[in-house]
PDB file of C-alpha atoms in Angstrom:
ATOM      1  CA  UNK A   1     -35.500  44.178 -40.973  1.00 88.00           C
ATOM      2  CA  UNK A   2     -34.443  47.821 -41.255  1.00 96.00           C
ATOM      3  CA  UNK A   3     -37.092  50.476 -41.707  1.00 97.00           C
ATOM      4  CA  UNK A   4     -36.633  53.904 -43.291  1.00 97.00           C
ATOM      5  CA  UNK A   5     -39.119  56.633 -44.129  1.00 97.00           C
ATOM      6  CA  UNK A   6     -40.162  55.004 -47.430  1.00 98.00           C
ATOM      7  CA  UNK A   7     -38.583  51.553 -47.404  1.00 98.00           C
ATOM      8  CA  UNK A   8     -38.406  48.253 -45.618  1.00 98.00           C
ATOM      9  CA  UNK A   9     -34.995  46.644 -45.994  1.00 98.00           C
ATOM     10  CA  UNK A  10     -35.574  42.955 -45.507  1.00 98.00           C
ATOM     11  CA  UNK A  11     -34.024  39.666 -46.581  1.00 98.00           C
ATOM     12  CA  UNK A  12     -34.644  38.791 -50.207  1.00 97.00           C
ATOM     13  CA  UNK A  13     -37.320  36.135 -50.808  1.00 97.00           C
ATOM     14  CA  UNK A  14     -38.066  33.778 -53.677  1.00 97.00           C
ATOM     15  CA  UNK A  15     -41.310  35.703 -54.249  1.00 97.00           C
ATOM     16  CA  UNK A  16     -39.226  38.799 -55.172  1.00 98.00           C
ATOM     17  CA  UNK A  17     -38.131  37.235 -58.469  1.00 98.00           C
ATOM     18  CA  UNK A  18     -40.491  39.155 -60.782  1.00 98.00           C
ATOM     19  CA  UNK A  19     -39.572  42.528 -59.255  1.00 98.00           C
ATOM     20  CA  UNK A  20     -35.850  41.724 -59.428  1.00 97.00           C
ATOM     21  CA  UNK A  21     -36.197  40.568 -63.040  1.00 97.00           C
ATOM     22  CA  UNK A  22     -37.384  44.059 -64.014  1.00 97.00           C
ATOM     23  CA  UNK A  23     -33.968  45.558 -63.287  1.00 96.00           C
ATOM     24  CA  UNK A  24     -31.636  42.549 -63.371  1.00 97.00           C
ATOM     25  CA  UNK A  25     -32.642  42.042 -67.013  1.00 97.00           C
ATOM     26  CA  UNK A  26     -31.730  45.637 -67.919  1.00 96.00           C
ATOM     27  CA  UNK A  27     -28.253  45.885 -69.511  1.00 95.00           C
ATOM     28  CA  UNK A  28     -27.800  49.462 -68.265  1.00 93.00           C
ATOM     29  CA  UNK A  29     -28.526  48.527 -64.648  1.00 93.00           C
ATOM     30  CA  UNK A  30     -26.240  45.479 -64.584  1.00 92.00           C
ATOM     31  CA  UNK A  31     -23.432  46.879 -66.738  1.00 90.00           C
ATOM     32  CA  UNK A  32     -21.111  47.298 -63.745  1.00 88.00           C
ATOM     33  CA  UNK A  33     -22.495  44.552 -61.485  1.00 87.00           C
ATOM     34  CA  UNK A  34     -20.745  41.206 -61.042  1.00 85.00           C
ATOM     35  CA  UNK A  35     -23.674  39.398 -62.680  1.00 87.00           C
ATOM     36  CA  UNK A  36     -24.799  39.367 -66.322  1.00 92.00           C
ATOM     37  CA  UNK A  37     -28.223  40.309 -67.659  1.00 95.00           C
ATOM     38  CA  UNK A  38     -30.563  37.717 -66.184  1.00 97.00           C
ATOM     39  CA  UNK A  39     -33.718  36.003 -67.314  1.00 97.00           C
ATOM     40  CA  UNK A  40     -36.274  34.685 -64.820  1.00 97.00           C
ATOM     41  CA  UNK A  41     -34.573  31.314 -64.365  1.00 97.00           C
ATOM     42  CA  UNK A  42     -31.240  33.045 -63.631  1.00 97.00           C
ATOM     43  CA  UNK A  43     -32.935  35.392 -61.135  1.00 98.00           C
ATOM     44  CA  UNK A  44     -34.550  32.357 -59.444  1.00 97.00           C
ATOM     45  CA  UNK A  45     -31.201  30.541 -59.275  1.00 97.00           C
ATOM     46  CA  UNK A  46     -29.437  33.606 -57.862  1.00 96.00           C
ATOM     47  CA  UNK A  47     -32.160  34.107 -55.262  1.00 97.00           C
ATOM     48  CA  UNK A  48     -31.960  30.475 -54.162  1.00 96.00           C
ATOM     49  CA  UNK A  49     -28.214  30.846 -53.685  1.00 96.00           C
ATOM     50  CA  UNK A  50     -28.233  34.136 -51.774  1.00 95.00           C
ATOM     51  CA  UNK A  51     -31.224  33.191 -49.632  1.00 96.00           C
ATOM     52  CA  UNK A  52     -29.158  30.233 -48.456  1.00 94.00           C
ATOM     53  CA  UNK A  53     -26.139  32.466 -47.759  1.00 95.00           C
ATOM     54  CA  UNK A  54     -27.993  35.341 -46.063  1.00 94.00           C
ATOM     55  CA  UNK A  55     -27.258  36.035 -42.402  1.00 95.00           C
ATOM     56  CA  UNK A  56     -29.397  38.520 -40.479  1.00 93.00           C
ATOM     57  CA  UNK A  57     -26.368  39.532 -38.434  1.00 92.00           C
ATOM     58  CA  UNK A  58     -23.174  38.585 -40.264  1.00 95.00           C
ATOM     59  CA  UNK A  59     -20.178  38.565 -37.941  1.00 92.00           C
ATOM     60  CA  UNK A  60     -17.632  36.143 -39.412  1.00 94.00           C
ATOM     61  CA  UNK A  61     -15.388  36.565 -42.443  1.00 96.00           C
ATOM     62  CA  UNK A  62     -17.313  35.839 -45.642  1.00 96.00           C
ATOM     63  CA  UNK A  63     -20.787  36.084 -44.097  1.00 96.00           C
ATOM     64  CA  UNK A  64     -23.239  38.352 -45.917  1.00 96.00           C
ATOM     65  CA  UNK A  65     -26.532  40.144 -45.572  1.00 97.00           C
ATOM     66  CA  UNK A  66     -28.698  40.460 -48.711  1.00 97.00           C
ATOM     67  CA  UNK A  67     -31.567  42.944 -48.484  1.00 98.00           C
ATOM     68  CA  UNK A  68     -34.486  43.879 -50.727  1.00 98.00           C
ATOM     69  CA  UNK A  69     -35.620  47.502 -50.800  1.00 98.00           C
ATOM     70  CA  UNK A  70     -39.365  47.165 -50.496  1.00 98.00           C
ATOM     71  CA  UNK A  71     -41.506  50.264 -50.990  1.00 98.00           C
ATOM     72  CA  UNK A  72     -43.715  50.581 -47.912  1.00 98.00           C
ATOM     73  CA  UNK A  73     -46.582  52.056 -49.880  1.00 97.00           C
ATOM     74  CA  UNK A  74     -46.824  49.306 -52.542  1.00 97.00           C
ATOM     75  CA  UNK A  75     -44.699  46.357 -51.419  1.00 98.00           C
ATOM     76  CA  UNK A  76     -42.719  46.490 -54.685  1.00 98.00           C
ATOM     77  CA  UNK A  77     -39.006  45.664 -54.540  1.00 98.00           C
ATOM     78  CA  UNK A  78     -37.097  48.502 -56.231  1.00 98.00           C
ATOM     79  CA  UNK A  79     -33.506  47.640 -55.400  1.00 97.00           C
ATOM     80  CA  UNK A  80     -31.179  45.615 -53.277  1.00 97.00           C
ATOM     81  CA  UNK A  81     -28.153  45.899 -51.019  1.00 96.00           C
ATOM     82  CA  UNK A  82     -25.587  43.440 -49.845  1.00 96.00           C
ATOM     83  CA  UNK A  83     -22.859  43.628 -47.258  1.00 96.00           C
ATOM     84  CA  UNK A  84     -20.141  41.038 -46.680  1.00 96.00           C
ATOM     85  CA  UNK A  85     -17.798  40.857 -43.721  1.00 96.00           C
ATOM     86  CA  UNK A  86     -14.271  40.915 -45.159  1.00 93.00           C
ATOM     87  CA  UNK A  87     -12.409  40.852 -41.851  1.00 94.00           C
ATOM     88  CA  UNK A  88     -14.155  40.505 -38.516  1.00 94.00           C
ATOM     89  CA  UNK A  89     -10.833  41.158 -36.768  1.00 94.00           C
ATOM     90  CA  UNK A  90     -10.444  44.596 -38.329  1.00 92.00           C
ATOM     91  CA  UNK A  91     -14.186  45.324 -38.673  1.00 93.00           C
ATOM     92  CA  UNK A  92     -14.009  45.590 -42.487  1.00 92.00           C
ATOM     93  CA  UNK A  93     -17.063  45.002 -44.681  1.00 93.00           C
ATOM     94  CA  UNK A  94     -17.852  45.400 -48.377  1.00 92.00           C
ATOM     95  CA  UNK A  95     -21.122  46.970 -49.571  1.00 94.00           C
ATOM     96  CA  UNK A  96     -22.933  46.788 -52.896  1.00 93.00           C
ATOM     97  CA  UNK A  97     -26.238  48.041 -54.296  1.00 94.00           C
ATOM     98  CA  UNK A  98     -28.451  47.987 -57.373  1.00 95.00           C
ATOM     99  CA  UNK A  99     -31.466  50.163 -58.132  1.00 95.00           C
ATOM    100  CA  UNK A 100     -34.417  49.554 -60.474  1.00 96.00           C
ATOM    101  CA  UNK A 101     -34.081  51.886 -63.465  1.00 95.00           C
ATOM    102  CA  UNK A 102     -37.488  53.531 -62.824  1.00 96.00           C
ATOM    103  CA  UNK A 103     -36.533  54.433 -59.253  1.00 97.00           C
ATOM    104  CA  UNK A 104     -33.071  55.900 -59.781  1.00 94.00           C
ATOM    105  CA  UNK A 105     -32.292  59.517 -58.833  1.00 93.00           C
ATOM    106  CA  UNK A 106     -35.142  59.642 -56.304  1.00 96.00           C
ATOM    107  CA  UNK A 107     -33.075  59.145 -53.147  1.00 96.00           C
ATOM    108  CA  UNK A 108     -34.000  55.488 -52.580  1.00 97.00           C
ATOM    109  CA  UNK A 109     -30.444  54.162 -52.932  1.00 96.00           C
ATOM    110  CA  UNK A 110     -29.145  56.772 -50.509  1.00 95.00           C
ATOM    111  CA  UNK A 111     -31.957  56.051 -48.036  1.00 97.00           C
ATOM    112  CA  UNK A 112     -31.343  52.291 -48.178  1.00 97.00           C
ATOM    113  CA  UNK A 113     -27.551  52.477 -48.141  1.00 96.00           C
ATOM    114  CA  UNK A 114     -27.392  55.002 -45.299  1.00 96.00           C
ATOM    115  CA  UNK A 115     -29.705  52.783 -43.250  1.00 97.00           C
ATOM    116  CA  UNK A 116     -27.605  49.687 -43.950  1.00 96.00           C
ATOM    117  CA  UNK A 117     -24.396  51.556 -43.070  1.00 95.00           C
ATOM    118  CA  UNK A 118     -25.958  52.762 -39.827  1.00 94.00           C
ATOM    119  CA  UNK A 119     -26.994  49.181 -39.020  1.00 95.00           C
ATOM    120  CA  UNK A 120     -23.496  47.920 -39.810  1.00 95.00           C
ATOM    121  CA  UNK A 121     -21.756  50.484 -37.625  1.00 94.00           C
ATOM    122  CA  UNK A 122     -24.134  50.147 -34.694  1.00 94.00           C
ATOM    123  CA  UNK A 123     -25.194  46.487 -34.746  1.00 92.00           C
ATOM    124  CA  UNK A 124     -22.588  44.468 -36.644  1.00 91.00           C
ATOM    125  CA  UNK A 125     -19.315  45.706 -35.138  1.00 87.00           C
ATOM    126  CA  UNK A 126     -18.252  47.056 -38.537  1.00 93.00           C
ATOM    127  CA  UNK A 127     -15.765  49.918 -38.392  1.00 92.00           C
ATOM    128  CA  UNK A 128     -14.835  50.360 -42.050  1.00 90.00           C
ATOM    129  CA  UNK A 129     -16.915  49.806 -45.178  1.00 91.00           C
ATOM    130  CA  UNK A 130     -15.528  49.538 -48.679  1.00 90.00           C
ATOM    131  CA  UNK A 131     -17.240  49.445 -52.055  1.00 89.00           C
ATOM    132  CA  UNK A 132     -15.507  48.029 -55.111  1.00 86.00           C
ATOM    133  CA  UNK A 133     -16.548  50.216 -58.045  1.00 87.00           C
ATOM    134  CA  UNK A 134     -15.549  50.125 -61.706  1.00 84.00           C
ATOM    135  CA  UNK A 135     -13.891  53.465 -62.560  1.00 83.00           C
ATOM    136  CA  UNK A 136     -16.208  53.782 -65.574  1.00 83.00           C
ATOM    137  CA  UNK A 137     -19.228  53.804 -63.250  1.00 88.00           C
ATOM    138  CA  UNK A 138     -19.176  57.515 -62.467  1.00 89.00           C
ATOM    139  CA  UNK A 139     -22.682  57.464 -60.960  1.00 90.00           C
ATOM    140  CA  UNK A 140     -21.682  54.876 -58.341  1.00 90.00           C
ATOM    141  CA  UNK A 141     -18.426  56.702 -57.581  1.00 90.00           C
ATOM    142  CA  UNK A 142     -20.363  59.917 -56.997  1.00 90.00           C
ATOM    143  CA  UNK A 143     -22.963  58.053 -54.948  1.00 92.00           C
ATOM    144  CA  UNK A 144     -20.301  56.452 -52.732  1.00 91.00           C
ATOM    145  CA  UNK A 145     -18.795  59.900 -52.145  1.00 90.00           C
ATOM    146  CA  UNK A 146     -22.256  61.201 -51.153  1.00 91.00           C
ATOM    147  CA  UNK A 147     -22.382  58.408 -48.577  1.00 90.00           C
ATOM    148  CA  UNK A 148     -19.127  59.755 -47.125  1.00 89.00           C
ATOM    149  CA  UNK A 149     -16.849  57.147 -48.671  1.00 86.00           C
ATOM    150  CA  UNK A 150     -13.439  57.994 -50.102  1.00 81.00           C
ATOM    151  CA  UNK A 151     -11.164  55.984 -52.326  1.00 77.00           C
ATOM    152  CA  UNK A 152      -7.735  54.614 -51.492  1.00 72.00           C
ATOM    153  CA  UNK A 153      -5.562  55.029 -54.631  1.00 62.00           C
ATOM    154  CA  UNK A 154      -3.203  52.181 -53.754  1.00 59.00           C
ATOM    155  CA  UNK A 155      -6.174  49.800 -53.545  1.00 65.00           C
ATOM    156  CA  UNK A 156      -7.125  49.986 -57.229  1.00 60.00           C
ATOM    157  CA  UNK A 157      -6.887  46.821 -59.261  1.00 62.00           C
ATOM    158  CA  UNK A 158      -7.052  45.972 -62.948  1.00 55.00           C
ATOM    159  CA  UNK A 159      -9.469  43.140 -63.721  1.00 51.00           C
ATOM    160  CA  UNK A 160     -11.395  41.601 -66.599  1.00 57.00           C
ATOM    161  CA  UNK A 161     -15.131  41.902 -66.016  1.00 57.00           C
ATOM    162  CA  UNK A 162     -17.684  40.802 -68.592  1.00 50.00           C
ATOM    163  CA  UNK A 163     -14.901  40.470 -71.178  1.00 60.00           C
ATOM    164  CA  UNK A 164     -13.750  44.063 -70.635  1.00 63.00           C
ATOM    165  CA  UNK A 165     -10.603  45.314 -68.953  1.00 55.00           C
ATOM    166  CA  UNK A 166     -11.467  47.706 -66.151  1.00 51.00           C
ATOM    167  CA  UNK A 167     -10.001  49.339 -63.088  1.00 57.00           C
ATOM    168  CA  UNK A 168     -11.754  48.801 -59.775  1.00 56.00           C
ATOM    169  CA  UNK A 169     -11.611  51.452 -57.045  1.00 54.00           C
ATOM    170  CA  UNK A 170     -11.865  50.376 -53.410  1.00 58.00           C
TER     171      UNK A 170
END
């Protein structure tokens, strides 16, 4: 568990399903995520999968940490982060995030992501973190830059996501 001023970052639990449904069912929130709009059964299925894959301290290629952003004051889950080890040899990891629509632009994503990055650099032997972001997702590009990330032009790729052609920045 990682604690910040306002949040507890902890492994996702099956009991988080209703809170996750609030934003994973919102087309605007999931527009640029790898998953489609979800109903409760899809949220439950996704949770079952990632709970089984979660590692508290991922160290090997392909291992991941999946964290809920729980508000300390209420216990409500208002977002989530994930980090996957891409190459343990080079210390490369990939980060992702999603924020409940009612809690955007209040600093929660920055608070959670900065804490996860700090944990990765100091506890997980991660030296470089990448985020794969759709070029149409200007808010996430700006957010990644606020976190101190920069983009490598030669690492862009053209993909089809949700039946749309898009360019992904890394």
